[in-house]
Short mmCIF file of C-alpha atoms in Angstrom, two decimals:
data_model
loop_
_atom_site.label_atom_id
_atom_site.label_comp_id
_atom_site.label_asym_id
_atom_site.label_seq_id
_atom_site.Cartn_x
_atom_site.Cartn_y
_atom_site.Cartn_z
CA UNK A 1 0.00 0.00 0.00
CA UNK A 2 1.10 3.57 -1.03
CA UNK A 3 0.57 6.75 0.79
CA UNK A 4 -0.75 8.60 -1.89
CA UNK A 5 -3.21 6.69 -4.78
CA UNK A 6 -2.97 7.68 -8.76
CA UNK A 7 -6.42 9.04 -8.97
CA UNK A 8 -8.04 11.42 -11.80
CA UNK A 9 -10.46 11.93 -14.13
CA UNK A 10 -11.94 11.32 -17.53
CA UNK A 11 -10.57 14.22 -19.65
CA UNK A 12 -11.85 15.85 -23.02
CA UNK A 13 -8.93 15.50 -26.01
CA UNK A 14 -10.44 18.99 -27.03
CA UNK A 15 -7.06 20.31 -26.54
CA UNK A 16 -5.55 17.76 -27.82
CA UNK A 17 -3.98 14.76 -26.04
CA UNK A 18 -1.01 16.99 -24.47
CA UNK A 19 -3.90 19.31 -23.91
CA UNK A 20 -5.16 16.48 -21.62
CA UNK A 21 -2.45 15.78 -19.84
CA UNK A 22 -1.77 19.11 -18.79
CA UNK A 23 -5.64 19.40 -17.63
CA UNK A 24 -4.98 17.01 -15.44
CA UNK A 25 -1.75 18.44 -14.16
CA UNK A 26 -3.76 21.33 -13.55
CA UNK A 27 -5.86 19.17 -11.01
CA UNK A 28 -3.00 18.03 -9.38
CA UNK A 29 -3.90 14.46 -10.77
CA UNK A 30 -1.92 11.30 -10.72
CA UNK A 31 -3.69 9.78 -14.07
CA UNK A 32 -6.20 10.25 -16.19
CA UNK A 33 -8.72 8.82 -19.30
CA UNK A 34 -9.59 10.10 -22.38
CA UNK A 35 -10.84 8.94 -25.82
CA UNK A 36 -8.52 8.19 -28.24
CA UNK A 37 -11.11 9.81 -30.90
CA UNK A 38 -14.94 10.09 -31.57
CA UNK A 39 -16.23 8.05 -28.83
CA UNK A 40 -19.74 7.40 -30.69
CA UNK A 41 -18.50 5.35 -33.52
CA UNK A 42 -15.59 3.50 -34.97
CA UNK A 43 -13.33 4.57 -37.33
CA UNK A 44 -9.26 4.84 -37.81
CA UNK A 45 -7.87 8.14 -36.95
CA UNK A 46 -5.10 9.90 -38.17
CA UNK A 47 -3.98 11.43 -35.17
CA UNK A 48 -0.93 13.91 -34.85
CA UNK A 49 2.21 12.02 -33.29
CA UNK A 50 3.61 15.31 -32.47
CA UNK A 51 0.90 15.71 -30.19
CA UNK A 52 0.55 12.29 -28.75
CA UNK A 53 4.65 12.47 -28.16
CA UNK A 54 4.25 15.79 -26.00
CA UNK A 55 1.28 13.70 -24.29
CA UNK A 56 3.84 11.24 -23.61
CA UNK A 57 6.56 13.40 -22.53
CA UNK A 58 4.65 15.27 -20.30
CA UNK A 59 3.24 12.60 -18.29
CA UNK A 60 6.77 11.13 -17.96
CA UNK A 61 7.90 13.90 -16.39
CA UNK A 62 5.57 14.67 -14.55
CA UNK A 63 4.29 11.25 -13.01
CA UNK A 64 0.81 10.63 -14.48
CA UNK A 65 -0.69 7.47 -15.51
CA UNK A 66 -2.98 7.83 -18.80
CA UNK A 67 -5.10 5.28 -20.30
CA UNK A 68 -7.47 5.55 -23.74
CA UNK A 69 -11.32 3.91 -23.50
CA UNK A 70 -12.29 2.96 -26.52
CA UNK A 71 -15.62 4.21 -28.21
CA UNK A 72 -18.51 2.70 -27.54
CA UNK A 73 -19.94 1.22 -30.32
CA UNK A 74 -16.64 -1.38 -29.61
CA UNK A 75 -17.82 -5.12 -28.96
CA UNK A 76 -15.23 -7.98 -28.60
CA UNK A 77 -18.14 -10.37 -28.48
CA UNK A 78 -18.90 -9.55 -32.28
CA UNK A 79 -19.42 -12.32 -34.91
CA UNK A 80 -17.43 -12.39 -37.38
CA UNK A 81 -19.07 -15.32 -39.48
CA UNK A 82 -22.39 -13.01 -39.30
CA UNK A 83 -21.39 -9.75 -39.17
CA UNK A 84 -17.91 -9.78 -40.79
CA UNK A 85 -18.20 -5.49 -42.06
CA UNK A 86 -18.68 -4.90 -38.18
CA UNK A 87 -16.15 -7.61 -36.94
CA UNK A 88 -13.72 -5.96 -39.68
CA UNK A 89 -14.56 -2.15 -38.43
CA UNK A 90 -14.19 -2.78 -34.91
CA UNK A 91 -10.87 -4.96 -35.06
CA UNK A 92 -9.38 -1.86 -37.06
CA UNK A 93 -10.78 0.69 -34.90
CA UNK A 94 -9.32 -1.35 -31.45
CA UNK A 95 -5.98 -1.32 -32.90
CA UNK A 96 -5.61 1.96 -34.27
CA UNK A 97 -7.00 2.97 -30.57
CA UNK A 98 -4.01 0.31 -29.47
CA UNK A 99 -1.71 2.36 -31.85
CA UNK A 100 -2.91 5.90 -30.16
CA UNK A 101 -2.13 4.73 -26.52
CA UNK A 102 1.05 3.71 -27.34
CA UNK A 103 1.80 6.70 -28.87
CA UNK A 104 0.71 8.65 -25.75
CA UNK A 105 2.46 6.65 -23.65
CA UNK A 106 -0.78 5.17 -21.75
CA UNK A 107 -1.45 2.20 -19.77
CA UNK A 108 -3.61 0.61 -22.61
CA UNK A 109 -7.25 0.80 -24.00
CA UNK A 110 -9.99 0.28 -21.88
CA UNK A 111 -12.63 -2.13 -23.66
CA UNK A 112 -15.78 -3.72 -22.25
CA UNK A 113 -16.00 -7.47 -22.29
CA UNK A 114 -18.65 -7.47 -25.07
CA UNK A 115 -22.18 -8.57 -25.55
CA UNK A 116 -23.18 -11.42 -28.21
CA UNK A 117 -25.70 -12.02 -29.60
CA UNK A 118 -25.37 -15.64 -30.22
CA UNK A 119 -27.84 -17.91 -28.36
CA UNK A 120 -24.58 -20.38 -27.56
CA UNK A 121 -23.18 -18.70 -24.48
CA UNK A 122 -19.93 -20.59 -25.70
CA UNK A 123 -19.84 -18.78 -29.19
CA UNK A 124 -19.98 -15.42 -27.67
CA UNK A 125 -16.93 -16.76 -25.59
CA UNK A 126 -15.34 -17.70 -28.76
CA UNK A 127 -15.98 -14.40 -30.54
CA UNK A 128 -14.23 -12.33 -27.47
CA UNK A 129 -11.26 -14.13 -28.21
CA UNK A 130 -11.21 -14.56 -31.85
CA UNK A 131 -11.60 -10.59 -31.49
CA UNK A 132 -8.70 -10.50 -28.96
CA UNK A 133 -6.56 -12.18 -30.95
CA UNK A 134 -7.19 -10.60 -34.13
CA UNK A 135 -6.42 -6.89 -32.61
CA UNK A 136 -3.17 -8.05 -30.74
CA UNK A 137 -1.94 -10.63 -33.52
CA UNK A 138 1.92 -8.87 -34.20
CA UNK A 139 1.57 -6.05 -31.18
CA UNK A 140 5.02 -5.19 -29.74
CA UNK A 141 3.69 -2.31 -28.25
CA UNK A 142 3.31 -1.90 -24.43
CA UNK A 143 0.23 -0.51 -24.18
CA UNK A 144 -1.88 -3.53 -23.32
CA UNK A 145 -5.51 -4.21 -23.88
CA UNK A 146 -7.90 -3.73 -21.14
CA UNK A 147 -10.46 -5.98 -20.65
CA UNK A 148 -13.60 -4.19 -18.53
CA UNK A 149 -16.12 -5.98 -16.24
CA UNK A 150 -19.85 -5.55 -17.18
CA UNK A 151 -23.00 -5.04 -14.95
CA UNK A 152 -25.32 -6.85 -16.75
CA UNK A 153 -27.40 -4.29 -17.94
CA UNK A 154 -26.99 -6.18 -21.62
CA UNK A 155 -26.53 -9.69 -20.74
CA UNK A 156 -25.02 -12.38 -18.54
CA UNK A 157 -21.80 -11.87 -20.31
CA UNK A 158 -18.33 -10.29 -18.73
CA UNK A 159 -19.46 -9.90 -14.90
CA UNK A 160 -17.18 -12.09 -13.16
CA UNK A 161 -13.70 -12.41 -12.62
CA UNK A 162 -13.54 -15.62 -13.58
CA UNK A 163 -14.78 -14.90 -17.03
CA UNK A 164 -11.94 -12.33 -17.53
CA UNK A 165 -8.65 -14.38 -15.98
CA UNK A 166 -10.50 -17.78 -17.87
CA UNK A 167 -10.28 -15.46 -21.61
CA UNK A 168 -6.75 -13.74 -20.71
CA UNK A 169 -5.26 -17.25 -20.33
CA UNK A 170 -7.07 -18.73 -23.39
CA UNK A 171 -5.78 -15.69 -25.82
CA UNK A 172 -2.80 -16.21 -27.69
CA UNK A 173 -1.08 -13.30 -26.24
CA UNK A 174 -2.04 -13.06 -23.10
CA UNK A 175 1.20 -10.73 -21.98
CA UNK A 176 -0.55 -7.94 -23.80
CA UNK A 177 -4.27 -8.20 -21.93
CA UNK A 178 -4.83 -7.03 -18.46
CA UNK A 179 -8.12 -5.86 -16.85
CA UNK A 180 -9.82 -2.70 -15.85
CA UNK A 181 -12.08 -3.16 -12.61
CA UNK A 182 -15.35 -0.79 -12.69
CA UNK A 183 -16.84 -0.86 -8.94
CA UNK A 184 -20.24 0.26 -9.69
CA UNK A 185 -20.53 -2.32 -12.65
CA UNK A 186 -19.27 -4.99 -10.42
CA UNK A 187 -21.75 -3.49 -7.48
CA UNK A 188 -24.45 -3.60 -10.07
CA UNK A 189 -24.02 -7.30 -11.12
CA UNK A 190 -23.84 -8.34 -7.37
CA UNK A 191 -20.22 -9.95 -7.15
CA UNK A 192 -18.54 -7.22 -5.36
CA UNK A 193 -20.86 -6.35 -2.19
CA UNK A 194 -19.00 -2.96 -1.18
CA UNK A 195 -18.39 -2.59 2.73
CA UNK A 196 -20.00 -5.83 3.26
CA UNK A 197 -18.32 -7.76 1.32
CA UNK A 198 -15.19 -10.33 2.79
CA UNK A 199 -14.03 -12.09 0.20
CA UNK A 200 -14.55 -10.17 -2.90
CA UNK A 201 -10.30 -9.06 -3.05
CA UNK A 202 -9.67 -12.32 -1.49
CA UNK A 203 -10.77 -14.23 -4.31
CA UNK A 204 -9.16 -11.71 -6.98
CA UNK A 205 -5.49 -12.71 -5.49
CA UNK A 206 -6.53 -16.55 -5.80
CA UNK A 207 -8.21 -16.16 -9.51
CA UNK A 208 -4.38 -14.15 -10.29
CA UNK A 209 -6.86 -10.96 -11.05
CA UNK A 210 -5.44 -7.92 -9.13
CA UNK A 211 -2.19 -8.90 -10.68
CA UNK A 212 -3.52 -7.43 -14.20
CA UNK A 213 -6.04 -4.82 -13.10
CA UNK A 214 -4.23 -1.91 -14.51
CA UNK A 215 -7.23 0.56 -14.31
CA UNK A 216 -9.98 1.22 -11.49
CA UNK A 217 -13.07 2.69 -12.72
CA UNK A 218 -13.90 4.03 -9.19
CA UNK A 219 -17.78 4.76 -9.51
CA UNK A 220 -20.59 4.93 -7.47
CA UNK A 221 -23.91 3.37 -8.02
CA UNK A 222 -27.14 5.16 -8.36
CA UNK A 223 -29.23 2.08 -7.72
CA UNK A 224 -28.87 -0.98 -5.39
CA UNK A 225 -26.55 -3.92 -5.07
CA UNK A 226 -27.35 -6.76 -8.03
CA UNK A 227 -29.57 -4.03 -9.94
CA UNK A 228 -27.57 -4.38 -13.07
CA UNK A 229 -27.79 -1.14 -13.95
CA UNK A 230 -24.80 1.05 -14.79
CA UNK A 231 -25.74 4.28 -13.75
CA UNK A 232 -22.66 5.75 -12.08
CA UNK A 233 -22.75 8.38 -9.07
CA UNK A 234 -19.75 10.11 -7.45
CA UNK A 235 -17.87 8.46 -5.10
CA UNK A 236 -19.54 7.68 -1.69
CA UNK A 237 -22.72 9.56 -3.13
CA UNK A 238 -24.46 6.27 -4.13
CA UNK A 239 -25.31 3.09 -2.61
CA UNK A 240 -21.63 1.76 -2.62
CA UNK A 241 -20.90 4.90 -0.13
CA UNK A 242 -17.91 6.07 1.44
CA UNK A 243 -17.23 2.55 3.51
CA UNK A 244 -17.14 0.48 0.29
CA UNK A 245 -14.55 2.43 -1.14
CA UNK A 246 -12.60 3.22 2.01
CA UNK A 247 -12.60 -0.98 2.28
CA UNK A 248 -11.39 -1.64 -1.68
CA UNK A 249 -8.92 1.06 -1.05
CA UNK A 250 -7.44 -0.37 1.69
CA UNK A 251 -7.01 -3.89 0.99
CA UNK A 252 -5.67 -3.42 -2.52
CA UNK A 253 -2.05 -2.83 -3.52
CA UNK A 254 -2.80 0.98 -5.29
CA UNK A 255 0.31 1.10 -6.86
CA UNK A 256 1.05 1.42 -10.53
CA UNK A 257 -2.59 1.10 -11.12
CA UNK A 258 -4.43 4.09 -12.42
CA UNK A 259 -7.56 5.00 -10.44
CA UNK A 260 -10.45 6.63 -12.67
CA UNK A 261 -13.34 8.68 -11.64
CA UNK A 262 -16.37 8.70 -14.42
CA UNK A 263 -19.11 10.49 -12.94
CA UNK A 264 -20.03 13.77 -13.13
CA UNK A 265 -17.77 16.38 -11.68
CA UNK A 266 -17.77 18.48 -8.25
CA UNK A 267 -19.57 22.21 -8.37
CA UNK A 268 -16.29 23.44 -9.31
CA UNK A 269 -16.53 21.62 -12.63
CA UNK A 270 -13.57 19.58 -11.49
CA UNK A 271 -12.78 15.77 -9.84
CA UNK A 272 -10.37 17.87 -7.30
CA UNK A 273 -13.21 17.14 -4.46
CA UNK A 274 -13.18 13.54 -4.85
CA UNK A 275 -10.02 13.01 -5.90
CA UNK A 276 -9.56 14.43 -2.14
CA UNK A 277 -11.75 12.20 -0.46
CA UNK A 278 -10.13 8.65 -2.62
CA UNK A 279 -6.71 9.43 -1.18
CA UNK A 280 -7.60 10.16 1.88
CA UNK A 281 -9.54 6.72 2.12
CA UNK A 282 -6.82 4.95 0.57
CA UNK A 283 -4.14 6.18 2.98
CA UNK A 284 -6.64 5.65 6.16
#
């Protein structure tokens, strides 16, 4: 455990992706998010490596963690047999992201697990890591791909941890995947029970997942434990509250792992506020 967590916000690349970095500079954060491009559909962007190096640079010196979400149209769990012009668009799109990252010098891409519409469970499976494969087949980079946890709001698919450490070990390339851990998704699907819950990290360290969680989502949830519904709040504003977080916090190893807030932002139009309150409850 640190004394001091690497905690920020999602940022707008309005500025450009230097222009992000020094946003969050501004905030006195230790990382932040940000789409690589439009985050409403997929495409390959022909971004400015002038910019994404002074992205880069600046974070080095200056100690920030970055990390790219993909947009959201992105779905690993896509068929290509039945929808090969969408399978085709999103592979491109997920490594041109992978291509931005490393450019910027980021952590990786976030990605959710996907949703399939295949009535075999076990072909959606297979389509996350066909996918997988196909986007990291020949990466050398070091930005990895990160695999997000769902909350069910579309599907059984991509709540559990076991679904996540069971497709990392069954990709080809499993050095380049790691995992991004949202707490209100994995409050919503009722497998992490906040400040009541005992064995939730426990059972992480056995499955080997906190070893390749690279990225916490730290969200609130606006409605109930098991709800599946991803409706984020601010920290200790929802039904996860201030104990959940102050118990995740505490029991995890913080370091090197970037620590994201995606709600809305304090009346100051900033995360500074929460940002606040997450390091003091990790350093309680």
């Amino acid at each position: 455990m640190t004394s001091k967590v690497k905690v920020g916000g999602h940022l707008s690349i309005r500025g450009g992706y230097a222009g992000a970095a020094k946003t969050a500079s501004l905030m006195g954060a230790g990382a932040f998010q940000y789409f690589p491009k439009n985050p409403r559909s997929l495409g390959v962007k022909a971004f400015d490596p002038r910019d994404a190096e002074k992205c880069r640079v600046w974070c080095k010196e200056n100690d920030i963690l970055s990390v790219a979400h993909t947009p959201y149209p992105s779905n690993l769990a896509v068929d290509s047999q039945k929808d090969p012009e969408d399978y085709r668009r999103i592979v491109e799109s997920l490594r041109n992201d992978l291509n931005i990252a490393e450019a910027c010098g980021s952590i990786g891409i976030v990605v959710h697990f996907g949703t399939s519409k295949a009535g075999n469970p076990l072909q959606g499976y297979k389509n996350v890591i066909q996918c997988i494969n196909e986007v990291l087949r020949d990466w050398s980079g070091a930005a990895k791909l990160l695999i997000e946890n769902q909350a069910g709001d579309h599907g059984d698919m991509g709540m559990t941890m076991e679904e996540m450490t069971q497709i990392r070990k069954l990709c080809e390339s499993p050095e380049h995947i790691g995992f991004c851990l949202d707490t209100c998704h994995a409050f919503a699907a009722g497998v992490w029970q906040g400040a009541e819950d005992n064995s939730f990290v426990e059972k992480g360290h056995k499955l080997g997942f906190w070893e390749e969680v690279r990225v916490i989502h730290l969200n609130d949830s606006k409605y109930p434990l098991g709800s599946r519904k991803d409706r984020h709040a601010r920290v200790g504003h929802g039904y996860i509250g201030e104990a959940g977080f102050r118990k995740l916090l505490t029991a995890l190893d913080t370091r090197d792992k970037a620590f994201i807030l995606e709600s809305e932002t304090g009346e100051d139009g900033t995360y500074k506020r929460d940002m606040e309150q997450v390091s003091l409850w990790a350093e309680a």
